[in-house]
Every structure is written in C-alpha cells, then in structure tokens.
Amino acid sequence: MSEPKFIALTPKLHDYVVRHGAREDEALAAVRESTAALGDIAVMQISPDQGALMTMLTGLVGATRAIELGTFTGYSAICIARGLAPGGRLTACELDPDRAATARRNFERAGVAAVIDIELGPAAETLERLRGEAGEPFDLAFIDADKTGYPDYYESCLDLVRPGGLIVLDNVLRDGTVLDPDPDDAGAVAIAALNEAIAADDRVDVAMLAVADGITLARKR
Ligand SMILES: C[S@@+](CC[C@H](N)C(=O)[O-])C[C@H]1O[C@@H](n2cnc3c(N)ncnc32)[C@H](O)[C@@H]1O
C-alpha cells in the first residue's frame, strides 16, 4: 500500500470547503432549510460541496440527457439541471409521491422545472421502460436511491449511457461500513460487493472520491 495521503475533515474544515468551493444560492439554501425541517431524514440530501461537484460534472460531460435515481426533495436534481447544456433535460426518478411533489415545488422555485421530468415510481421500472425504448442515450446518470438496488441500477445505467458518459454513484463508503459490512445491513453488503465489481469492471474507467459519504465516478468506455 502506498503512503496514505489524505486529510480527515473536521466540521470546521468541511464548512471551509463549502464556503470556498460551493456557491449555494438562495434557491438551494431554501431547499436545504425546508428539508432540514423534516428532521433526521434530511441527512439523505447531498451536501453543498457535492452539489457543486454534480453541477460541474454535468457541465464537463456536456450533458443534454441526464437521469437521477432518488430525488427526495430535489437538491441534487437542481444541481444537475443547472449543469445541463442548452436544451438539456433531466429525468428525476422518485418512489415517494409526497417527496416528488415537494421536489416539483422546489424545481419551480429554483427555475428549473421546465427541464426536469419527474418519473414517479420504482426506479427499476422506469429504467426497464427506458431500456425498451430506442431513445437517445444518456450522458450522465446519478444513482442515489435504495442501496440494495445499486447493482441493478448500475447495470441499467451502463446500458443507457453513451460511451464517454458518466455514472455517478453516491454513498459508496456507507459511513465507512463497506470495510466490514454487517451481514444484516443489506445496503452495505450490496454496495461493498458493487465497489469490488466496479473496481474490476473493464467496461468503465473509475475514480472513487472520498467526498461526503463517498462518490464513485464510472465513465463508460
Ligand atoms: C438518499 S435520498 C436522495 C437524495 C437526493 N438525491 C438529494 O440530494 O436530495 C433517496 C431517495 O430515493 C428514493 N427511493 C427509494 N427507493 C426508491 C426506488 N426503488 N425508486 C425510486 N426512488 C427510490 C427515496 O424515497 C428517497 O427520496
């Protein structure tokens, strides 16, 4: 193993990262604040620095077609929508109707509702339908729904993105539990196994980032 080269973030240092590396505007701050009022569940929302990264990645791949699995109250979808090329569209998949309705209101307030199509229902069904349609391939996929579904979502997204397109997987460190997943934690077990598979998957180039709860970038070859 090479000499470790990383720094552990403290809350203060993370705050520094957010203040210097993310430009969270009023619309996104309002989504963050209203989501925080929901209580502990707000932890599901991506952080501002990850949001800035999502906007940047979407722009870097020149995405005109993007898909998100797991929209919650819409923070990450707004970040992706803001990175789309002119004329671009985001398909936002969410299982829960109340969360989808909240996300729709937040998209309107953020001025991105016109470029986002919400798909209400299990992401697996939406992906299956999309694979059956001979539509344009996607440029970017963001996987952030139920963790046990990740292996299937990854395969579907690999089918749906173009060569050179990017799959972004969230929570790939699962709070560090991927090192020794509890057999009773099906999400951690699924993600640990998928991390192994992606690391050896010659269909993609890969970079795992120790940002937030861990993010894998898998670029289709
Ligand atoms: C971690 S949260 C997503 C957070 C969101 N990306 C954000 O930044 O605010 C996961 C979301 O996936 C949704 N979800 C869970 N299982 C799903 C499924 N089978 N299909 C679609 N969405 C699902 C949940 O309802 C939840 O809102």
GROMACS .gro file of C-alpha atoms and ligand atoms in nm:
model
  248
    1MET     CA    1   0.000   0.000   0.000
    2SER     CA    2   0.129   0.349  -0.083
    3GLU     CA    3   0.191   0.609   0.186
    4PRO     CA    4  -0.152   0.742   0.293
    5LYS     CA    5  -0.211   1.091   0.157
    6PHE     CA    6  -0.533   1.244   0.277
    7ILE     CA    7  -0.666   1.471   0.545
    8ALA     CA    8  -0.957   1.392   0.775
    9LEU     CA    9  -1.222   1.661   0.757
   10THR     CA   10  -1.343   1.829   1.073
   11PRO     CA   11  -1.681   2.008   1.073
   12LYS     CA   12  -1.490   2.338   1.065
   13LEU     CA   13  -1.279   2.231   0.767
   14HIS     CA   14  -1.586   2.100   0.585
   15ASP     CA   15  -1.751   2.436   0.645
   16TYR     CA   16  -1.442   2.596   0.488
   17VAL     CA   17  -1.477   2.366   0.184
   18VAL     CA   18  -1.842   2.463   0.146
   19ARG     CA   19  -1.772   2.835   0.182
   20HIS     CA   20  -1.488   2.832  -0.069
   21GLY     CA   21  -1.588   2.553  -0.307
   22ALA     CA   22  -1.965   2.574  -0.345
   23ARG     CA   23  -2.183   2.868  -0.445
   24GLU     CA   24  -2.510   2.770  -0.284
   25ASP     CA   25  -2.759   3.036  -0.388
   26GLU     CA   26  -3.084   3.133  -0.218
   27ALA     CA   27  -3.291   2.873  -0.403
   28LEU     CA   28  -3.068   2.584  -0.297
   29ALA     CA   29  -3.035   2.723   0.056
   30ALA     CA   30  -3.415   2.734   0.077
   31VAL     CA   31  -3.436   2.366  -0.027
   32ARG     CA   32  -3.175   2.282   0.235
   33GLU     CA   33  -3.358   2.474   0.507
   34SER     CA   34  -3.703   2.336   0.429
   35THR     CA   35  -3.562   1.983   0.409
   36ALA     CA   36  -3.381   2.027   0.742
   37ALA     CA   37  -3.721   2.098   0.897
   38LEU     CA   38  -3.822   1.738   0.809
   39GLY     CA   39  -3.586   1.613   1.082
   40ASP     CA   40  -3.328   1.333   1.073
   41ILE     CA   41  -3.432   1.223   0.726
   42ALA     CA   42  -3.267   1.538   0.589
   43VAL     CA   43  -2.936   1.355   0.613
   44MET     CA   44  -3.030   1.191   0.280
   45GLN     CA   45  -2.978   1.520   0.097
   46ILE     CA   46  -2.643   1.574  -0.071
   47SER     CA   47  -2.413   1.841   0.074
   48PRO     CA   48  -2.348   2.178  -0.096
   49ASP     CA   49  -1.994   2.077  -0.199
   50GLN     CA   50  -2.131   1.761  -0.360
   51GLY     CA   51  -2.398   1.972  -0.527
   52ALA     CA   52  -2.131   2.196  -0.679
   53LEU     CA   53  -1.949   1.884  -0.797
   54MET     CA   54  -2.267   1.750  -0.959
   55THR     CA   55  -2.321   2.076  -1.150
   56MET     CA   56  -1.957   2.075  -1.258
   57LEU     CA   57  -1.960   1.710  -1.372
   58THR     CA   58  -2.283   1.758  -1.566
   59GLY     CA   59  -2.128   2.052  -1.747
   60LEU     CA   60  -1.798   1.874  -1.808
   61VAL     CA   61  -1.964   1.582  -1.986
   62GLY     CA   62  -2.174   1.833  -2.186
   63ALA     CA   63  -2.489   1.656  -2.073
   64THR     CA   64  -2.808   1.712  -2.265
   65ARG     CA   65  -2.970   1.396  -2.124
   66ALA     CA   66  -2.930   1.311  -1.757
   67ILE     CA   67  -3.108   1.073  -1.522
   68GLU     CA   68  -3.124   1.070  -1.144
   69LEU     CA   69  -3.239   0.777  -0.931
   70GLY     CA   70  -3.358   0.903  -0.591
   71THR     CA   71  -3.469   1.266  -0.598
   72PHE     CA   72  -3.601   1.322  -0.243
   73THR     CA   73  -3.677   1.695  -0.213
   74GLY     CA   74  -3.482   1.788  -0.523
   75TYR     CA   75  -3.147   1.935  -0.414
   76SER     CA   76  -2.923   1.717  -0.632
   77ALA     CA   77  -3.166   1.736  -0.925
   78ILE     CA   78  -3.149   2.116  -0.919
   79CYS     CA   79  -2.768   2.095  -0.918
   80ILE     CA   80  -2.769   1.857  -1.216
   81ALA     CA   81  -3.028   2.063  -1.405
   82ARG     CA   82  -2.811   2.372  -1.365
   83GLY     CA   83  -2.519   2.196  -1.534
   84LEU     CA   84  -2.714   2.079  -1.839
   85ALA     CA   85  -2.624   2.209  -2.183
   86PRO     CA   86  -2.884   2.433  -2.351
   87GLY     CA   87  -3.185   2.224  -2.448
   88GLY     CA   88  -3.087   1.953  -2.198
   89ARG     CA   89  -3.332   1.755  -1.984
   90LEU     CA   90  -3.313   1.560  -1.659
   91THR     CA   91  -3.527   1.257  -1.578
   92ALA     CA   92  -3.573   1.252  -1.200
   93CYS     CA   93  -3.690   0.917  -1.054
   94GLU     CA   94  -3.859   0.913  -0.712
   95LEU     CA   95  -4.066   0.642  -0.545
   96ASP     CA   96  -4.247   0.854  -0.287
   97PRO     CA   97  -4.530   1.077  -0.417
   98ASP     CA   98  -4.504   1.332  -0.134
   99ARG     CA   99  -4.131   1.375  -0.190
  100ALA     CA  100  -4.185   1.402  -0.565
  101ALA     CA  101  -4.446   1.675  -0.507
  102THR     CA  102  -4.207   1.863  -0.278
  103ALA     CA  103  -3.930   1.828  -0.537
  104ARG     CA  104  -4.161   1.966  -0.808
  105ARG     CA  105  -4.235   2.274  -0.596
  106ASN     CA  106  -3.864   2.320  -0.531
  107PHE     CA  107  -3.786   2.287  -0.903
  108GLU     CA  108  -4.037   2.563  -0.974
  109ARG     CA  109  -3.887   2.791  -0.710
  110ALA     CA  110  -3.537   2.726  -0.846
  111GLY     CA  111  -3.648   2.797  -1.203
  112VAL     CA  112  -3.556   2.453  -1.340
  113ALA     CA  113  -3.899   2.284  -1.351
  114ALA     CA  114  -3.918   2.320  -1.730
  115VAL     CA  115  -3.614   2.095  -1.786
  116ILE     CA  116  -3.696   1.818  -1.536
  117ASP     CA  117  -3.930   1.525  -1.598
  118ILE     CA  118  -4.027   1.353  -1.274
  119GLU     CA  119  -4.081   0.977  -1.301
  120LEU     CA  120  -4.287   0.867  -1.003
  121GLY     CA  121  -4.249   0.500  -0.907
  122PRO     CA  122  -3.979   0.238  -0.860
  123ALA     CA  123  -3.662   0.341  -1.044
  124ALA     CA  124  -3.619  -0.017  -1.168
  125GLU     CA  125  -3.946   0.008  -1.362
  126THR     CA  126  -3.852   0.342  -1.516
  127LEU     CA  127  -3.512   0.206  -1.616
  128GLU     CA  128  -3.667  -0.105  -1.767
  129ARG     CA  129  -3.907   0.109  -1.972
  130LEU     CA  130  -3.627   0.339  -2.089
  131ARG     CA  131  -3.416   0.040  -2.195
  132GLY     CA  132  -3.708  -0.084  -2.401
  133GLU     CA  133  -3.738   0.248  -2.583
  134ALA     CA  134  -3.483   0.317  -2.853
  135GLY     CA  135  -3.429   0.672  -2.723
  136GLU     CA  136  -3.117   0.884  -2.727
  137PRO     CA  137  -2.856   0.759  -2.479
  138PHE     CA  138  -2.795   0.945  -2.153
  139ASP     CA  139  -2.481   1.147  -2.091
  140LEU     CA  140  -2.494   1.127  -1.712
  141ALA     CA  141  -2.663   0.908  -1.452
  142PHE     CA  142  -2.671   0.979  -1.077
  143ILE     CA  143  -2.753   0.680  -0.857
  144ASP     CA  144  -2.880   0.779  -0.509
  145ALA     CA  145  -3.190   0.563  -0.444
  146ASP     CA  146  -3.228   0.247  -0.229
  147LYS     CA  147  -2.885   0.097  -0.173
  148THR     CA  148  -2.980  -0.267  -0.232
  149GLY     CA  149  -3.088  -0.166  -0.581
  150TYR     CA  150  -2.749  -0.022  -0.674
  151PRO     CA  151  -2.609  -0.330  -0.856
  152ASP     CA  152  -2.912  -0.346  -1.089
  153TYR     CA  153  -2.922   0.033  -1.129
  154TYR     CA  154  -2.554   0.032  -1.226
  155GLU     CA  155  -2.610  -0.231  -1.497
  156SER     CA  156  -2.913  -0.048  -1.634
  157CYS     CA  157  -2.733   0.286  -1.636
  158LEU     CA  158  -2.434   0.130  -1.808
  159ASP     CA  159  -2.673   0.022  -2.081
  160LEU     CA  160  -2.841   0.362  -2.101
  161VAL     CA  161  -2.539   0.596  -2.106
  162ARG     CA  162  -2.332   0.663  -2.416
  163PRO     CA  163  -1.964   0.569  -2.442
  164GLY     CA  164  -1.784   0.852  -2.259
  165GLY     CA  165  -2.094   0.907  -2.046
  166LEU     CA  166  -2.067   0.920  -1.669
  167ILE     CA  167  -2.233   0.718  -1.394
  168VAL     CA  168  -2.208   0.881  -1.051
  169LEU     CA  169  -2.283   0.658  -0.751
  170ASP     CA  170  -2.345   0.816  -0.410
  171ASN     CA  171  -2.278   0.674  -0.061
  172VAL     CA  172  -2.020   0.423  -0.178
  173LEU     CA  173  -1.844   0.433   0.161
  174ARG     CA  174  -2.167   0.389   0.361
  175ASP     CA  175  -2.026   0.573   0.659
  176GLY     CA  176  -1.718   0.351   0.646
  177THR     CA  177  -1.915   0.027   0.686
  178VAL     CA  178  -1.801  -0.106   0.346
  179LEU     CA  179  -1.473  -0.209   0.513
  180ASP     CA  180  -1.652  -0.477   0.714
  181PRO     CA  181  -2.021  -0.477   0.629
  182ASP     CA  182  -2.261  -0.618   0.884
  183PRO     CA  183  -2.432  -0.915   0.710
  184ASP     CA  184  -2.764  -0.777   0.840
  185ASP     CA  185  -2.706  -0.442   0.666
  186ALA     CA  186  -2.820  -0.537   0.314
  187GLY     CA  187  -2.738  -0.191   0.177
  188ALA     CA  188  -2.378  -0.201   0.300
  189VAL     CA  189  -2.334  -0.559   0.173
  190ALA     CA  190  -2.470  -0.463  -0.171
  191ILE     CA  191  -2.253  -0.154  -0.201
  192ALA     CA  192  -1.937  -0.329  -0.080
  193ALA     CA  193  -1.991  -0.601  -0.342
  194LEU     CA  194  -2.061  -0.344  -0.614
  195ASN     CA  195  -1.749  -0.147  -0.522
  196GLU     CA  196  -1.546  -0.466  -0.576
  197ALA     CA  197  -1.718  -0.531  -0.908
  198ILE     CA  198  -1.674  -0.176  -1.040
  199ALA     CA  199  -1.307  -0.168  -0.939
  200ALA     CA  200  -1.252  -0.468  -1.169
  201ASP     CA  201  -1.501  -0.368  -1.441
  202ASP     CA  202  -1.316  -0.310  -1.768
  203ARG     CA  203  -1.628  -0.156  -1.926
  204VAL     CA  204  -1.559   0.165  -1.732
  205ASP     CA  205  -1.283   0.399  -1.618
  206VAL     CA  206  -1.323   0.458  -1.248
  207ALA     CA  207  -1.241   0.716  -0.982
  208MET     CA  208  -1.370   0.688  -0.626
  209LEU     CA  209  -1.379   1.019  -0.440
  210ALA     CA  210  -1.370   1.043  -0.060
  211VAL     CA  211  -1.616   1.334  -0.078
  212ALA     CA  212  -1.919   1.336   0.151
  213ASP     CA  213  -2.013   0.967   0.204
  214GLY     CA  214  -1.800   0.855  -0.092
  215ILE     CA  215  -1.874   0.900  -0.461
  216THR     CA  216  -1.774   0.673  -0.747
  217LEU     CA  217  -1.734   0.812  -1.095
  218ALA     CA  218  -1.762   0.538  -1.359
  219ARG     CA  219  -1.709   0.656  -1.716
  220LYS     CA  220  -1.831   0.415  -1.981
  221ARG     CA  221  -1.556   0.312  -2.224
  222LIG     C1  222  -3.075   0.950  -0.046
  222LIG     S1  223  -3.233   1.003  -0.098
  222LIG     C2  224  -3.196   1.101  -0.240
  222LIG     C3  225  -3.140   1.235  -0.204
  222LIG     C4  226  -3.138   1.332  -0.318
  222LIG     N1  227  -3.052   1.284  -0.425
  222LIG     C5  228  -3.094   1.469  -0.269
  222LIG     O1  229  -2.981   1.509  -0.289
  222LIG     O2  230  -3.176   1.536  -0.205
  222LIG     C6  231  -3.301   0.858  -0.169
  222LIG     C7  232  -3.437   0.876  -0.231
  222LIG     O3  233  -3.462   0.760  -0.309
  222LIG     C8  234  -3.598   0.730  -0.301
  222LIG     N2  235  -3.616   0.588  -0.334
  222LIG     C9  236  -3.602   0.481  -0.253
  222LIG     N3  237  -3.624   0.367  -0.320
  222LIG    C10  238  -3.654   0.403  -0.447
  222LIG    C11  239  -3.686   0.332  -0.563
  222LIG     N4  240  -3.696   0.197  -0.562
  222LIG     N5  241  -3.712   0.400  -0.677
  222LIG    C12  242  -3.703   0.536  -0.679
  222LIG     N6  243  -3.671   0.610  -0.571
  222LIG    C13  244  -3.647   0.544  -0.457
  222LIG    C14  245  -3.638   0.765  -0.159
  222LIG     O4  246  -3.777   0.788  -0.147
  222LIG    C15  247  -3.552   0.888  -0.134
  222LIG     O5  248  -3.626   1.006  -0.156
   0.00000   0.00000   0.00000
